[in-house]
């Protein structure tokens, strides 16, 4: 069987200006959602380890639901389902940010839980013996150490969330994949365009990995 492979580098390079407008949308959805997700993650991560059952169980349900269902289903429900419950439309950008927020928030909750529980109980007890309150012990002793340990998994989650935005083309968000689809519709150069989309995603995540590696080294140096 004769298989030919023709890759048009000129077409791939020509697609870049048409793809670049998708980068700000990708970054806005990713980091906007992650910022909200970090707040959600701290809240539900601390509730997850609460000794009070009626606080702990809602956190467990939230975490299991959003970790156990695909983010594509979540964004479709937010974009198409919530408007029926709220009685008004939700724009695609808001739906994308919300999906990243609730999805990353569930994973960050577990990262927060693991980070806090990784700190030896003796450190909290020592802080209390020195006259610090429980809140002061957590704020000044436990949390700074836990946060340094959370940097690598938080970085991994950020990279995952950036790649997850590629699914949001289904609701019409103008991120990288959507821009590629629009361009392919007029040029029919799918292989070349998607190759460049992949390279642009790689450039974003690789840059973020370098930044996170620097933060991790500084964090470890501070221990």
C-alpha positions as semicolon CSV with decimal commas, in nm:
position;residue;x (nm);y (nm);z (nm)
1;X;0,000;0,000;0,000
2;X;0,143;0,333;-0,107
3;X;0,112;0,591;0,171
4;X;0,220;0,947;0,103
5;X;0,283;1,205;0,368
6;X;0,281;1,564;0,253
7;X;0,331;1,835;0,511
8;X;0,316;2,193;0,384
9;X;0,545;2,398;0,607
10;X;0,446;2,717;0,428
11;X;0,080;2,654;0,514
12;X;0,172;2,579;0,875
13;X;0,368;2,902;0,912
14;X;0,097;3,099;0,732
15;X;-0,156;2,983;0,993
16;X;0,031;3,136;1,288
17;X;-0,111;3,491;1,257
18;X;-0,460;3,343;1,248
19;X;-0,395;3,130;1,558
20;X;-0,230;3,395;1,774
21;X;-0,560;3,572;1,863
22;X;-0,659;3,253;2,044
23;X;-0,370;3,275;2,292
24;X;-0,515;3,562;2,503
25;X;-0,846;3,374;2,527
26;X;-0,666;3,054;2,628
27;X;-0,466;3,235;2,896
28;X;-0,766;3,433;3,022
29;X;-0,980;3,124;3,064
30;X;-0,694;2,923;3,215
31;X;-0,560;3,169;3,469
32;X;-0,895;3,332;3,541
33;X;-1,040;2,991;3,621
34;X;-0,731;2,882;3,814
35;X;-0,738;3,196;4,031
36;X;-1,097;3,122;4,131
37;X;-1,019;2,752;4,158
38;X;-0,734;2,823;4,399
39;X;-0,971;3,007;4,632
40;X;-1,225;2,723;4,602
41;X;-0,948;2,470;4,658
42;X;-0,828;2,634;4,978
43;X;-1,182;2,655;5,114
44;X;-1,289;2,299;5,033
45;X;-0,945;2,155;5,108
46;X;-0,965;2,288;5,463
47;X;-1,327;2,178;5,497
48;X;-1,218;1,833;5,376
49;X;-0,997;1,790;5,684
50;X;-1,239;1,953;5,927
51;X;-1,328;1,740;6,230
52;X;-1,687;1,864;6,195
53;X;-1,878;1,611;5,985
54;X;-2,142;1,848;5,843
55;X;-1,860;2,066;5,708
56;X;-1,648;1,778;5,583
57;X;-1,909;1,584;5,386
58;X;-2,020;1,865;5,150
59;X;-1,652;1,912;5,061
60;X;-1,613;1,540;4,995
61;X;-1,920;1,539;4,768
62;X;-1,798;1,843;4,572
63;X;-1,450;1,698;4,527
64;X;-1,570;1,355;4,418
65;X;-1,833;1,490;4,176
66;X;-1,600;1,727;3,991
67;X;-1,302;1,491;3,992
68;X;-1,520;1,203;3,879
69;X;-1,685;1,369;3,580
70;X;-1,520;1,493;3,257
71;X;-1,458;1,865;3,229
72;X;-1,619;1,858;2,883
73;X;-1,947;1,743;3,040
74;X;-1,909;2,010;3,308
75;X;-1,864;2,296;3,062
76;X;-2,155;2,172;2,849
77;X;-2,377;2,161;3,157
78;X;-2,270;2,512;3,260
79;X;-2,321;2,655;2,911
80;X;-2,641;2,474;2,812
81;X;-2,792;2,348;3,136
82;X;-2,746;2,629;3,386
83;X;-2,922;2,890;3,169
84;X;-3,240;2,683;3,196
85;X;-3,210;2,685;3,575
86;X;-3,111;3,051;3,600
87;X;-3,351;3,179;3,338
88;X;-3,085;3,360;3,138
89;X;-2,797;3,283;2,901
90;X;-2,436;3,236;3,006
91;X;-2,173;3,355;2,759
92;X;-1,906;3,113;2,642
93;X;-1,617;3,294;2,813
94;X;-1,793;3,287;3,151
95;X;-1,881;2,920;3,106
96;X;-1,520;2,835;3,023
97;X;-1,379;3,019;3,323
98;X;-1,642;2,863;3,550
99;X;-1,564;2,513;3,423
100;X;-1,191;2,557;3,487
101;X;-1,267;2,706;3,829
102;X;-1,490;2,427;3,960
103;X;-1,285;2,151;3,799
104;X;-0,942;2,275;3,911
105;X;-1,090;2,369;4,249
106;X;-1,173;2,004;4,316
107;X;-0,820;1,890;4,238
108;X;-0,662;2,181;4,424
109;X;-0,874;2,090;4,728
110;X;-0,696;1,756;4,744
111;X;-0,361;1,925;4,691
112;X;-0,433;2,159;4,982
113;X;-0,548;1,871;5,200
114;X;-0,236;1,671;5,125
115;X;-0,007;1,969;5,176
116;X;-0,150;2,061;5,514
117;X;-0,160;1,703;5,638
118;X;0,202;1,650;5,531
119;X;0,321;1,891;5,802
120;X;0,406;1,707;6,124
121;X;0,146;1,752;6,398
122;X;0,428;1,823;6,641
123;X;0,493;2,160;6,479
124;X;0,139;2,275;6,555
125;X;0,166;2,145;6,909
126;X;0,498;2,325;6,956
127;X;0,343;2,651;6,832
128;X;0,054;2,614;7,077
129;X;0,297;2,551;7,361
130;X;0,469;2,880;7,274
131;X;0,142;3,068;7,322
132;X;0,019;3,095;6,963
133;X;-0,350;3,041;6,898
134;X;-0,463;2,767;6,659
135;X;-0,529;3,021;6,384
136;X;-0,187;3,183;6,437
137;X;-0,022;2,840;6,437
138;X;-0,186;2,758;6,105
139;X;-0,115;3,098;5,950
140;X;0,249;3,137;6,051
141;X;0,375;2,779;6,092
142;X;0,167;2,523;5,900
143;X;0,043;2,710;5,591
144;X;0,379;2,857;5,471
145;X;0,541;2,514;5,481
146;X;0,242;2,344;5,320
147;X;0,228;2,603;5,042
148;X;0,591;2,538;4,948
149;X;0,517;2,167;4,921
150;X;0,210;2,237;4,708
151;X;0,399;2,426;4,436
152;X;0,481;2,118;4,217
153;X;0,128;1,969;4,215
154;X;-0,028;2,314;4,173
155;X;0,197;2,367;3,873
156;X;0,089;2,035;3,725
157;X;-0,274;2,131;3,773
158;X;-0,215;2,467;3,600
159;X;-0,068;2,288;3,299
160;X;-0,359;2,042;3,288
161;X;-0,612;2,327;3,304
162;X;-0,440;2,513;3,020
163;X;-0,466;2,201;2,801
164;X;-0,828;2,150;2,908
165;X;-0,923;2,478;2,740
166;X;-0,877;2,303;2,406
167;X;-1,209;2,128;2,473
168;X;-1,401;2,454;2,498
169;X;-1,414;2,500;2,123
170;X;-1,740;2,302;2,149
171;X;-1,911;2,606;2,304
172;X;-1,753;2,853;2,063
173;X;-1,485;3,008;2,284
174;X;-1,224;3,168;2,059
175;X;-0,925;2,987;2,208
176;X;-0,647;2,822;2,009
177;X;-0,835;2,517;1,885
178;X;-1,138;2,723;1,786
179;X;-0,920;2,967;1,592
180;X;-0,762;2,668;1,419
181;X;-1,101;2,524;1,327
182;X;-1,210;2,855;1,175
183;X;-0,891;2,878;0,970
184;X;-0,912;2,514;0,856
185;X;-1,266;2,574;0,727
186;X;-1,126;2,811;0,464
187;X;-0,786;2,654;0,387
188;X;-0,843;2,279;0,438
189;X;-0,495;2,242;0,591
190;X;-0,597;2,052;0,902
191;X;-0,271;1,867;0,963
192;X;-0,057;2,178;0,938
193;X;-0,289;2,394;1,148
194;X;-0,334;2,143;1,430
195;X;0,042;2,088;1,431
196;X;0,092;2,460;1,495
197;X;-0,184;2,461;1,757
198;X;0,003;2,183;1,938
199;X;0,329;2,378;1,919
200;X;0,165;2,690;2,062
201;X;0,018;2,492;2,351
202;X;0,360;2,338;2,406
203;X;0,521;2,683;2,411
204;X;0,273;2,803;2,675
205;X;0,307;2,498;2,900
206;X;0,685;2,480;2,860
207;X;0,720;2,846;2,959
208;X;0,499;2,785;3,261
209;X;0,705;2,479;3,355
210;X;1,023;2,688;3,357
211;X;0,861;2,953;3,578
212;X;0,728;2,689;3,817
213;X;1,068;2,520;3,835
214;X;1,221;2,851;3,945
215;X;0,948;2,898;4,208
216;X;0,998;2,543;4,330
217;X;1,374;2,591;4,370
218;X;1,322;2,914;4,561
219;X;1,058;2,750;4,777
220;X;1,282;2,458;4,863
221;X;1,569;2,696;4,934
222;X;1,347;2,874;5,186
223;X;1,284;2,559;5,392
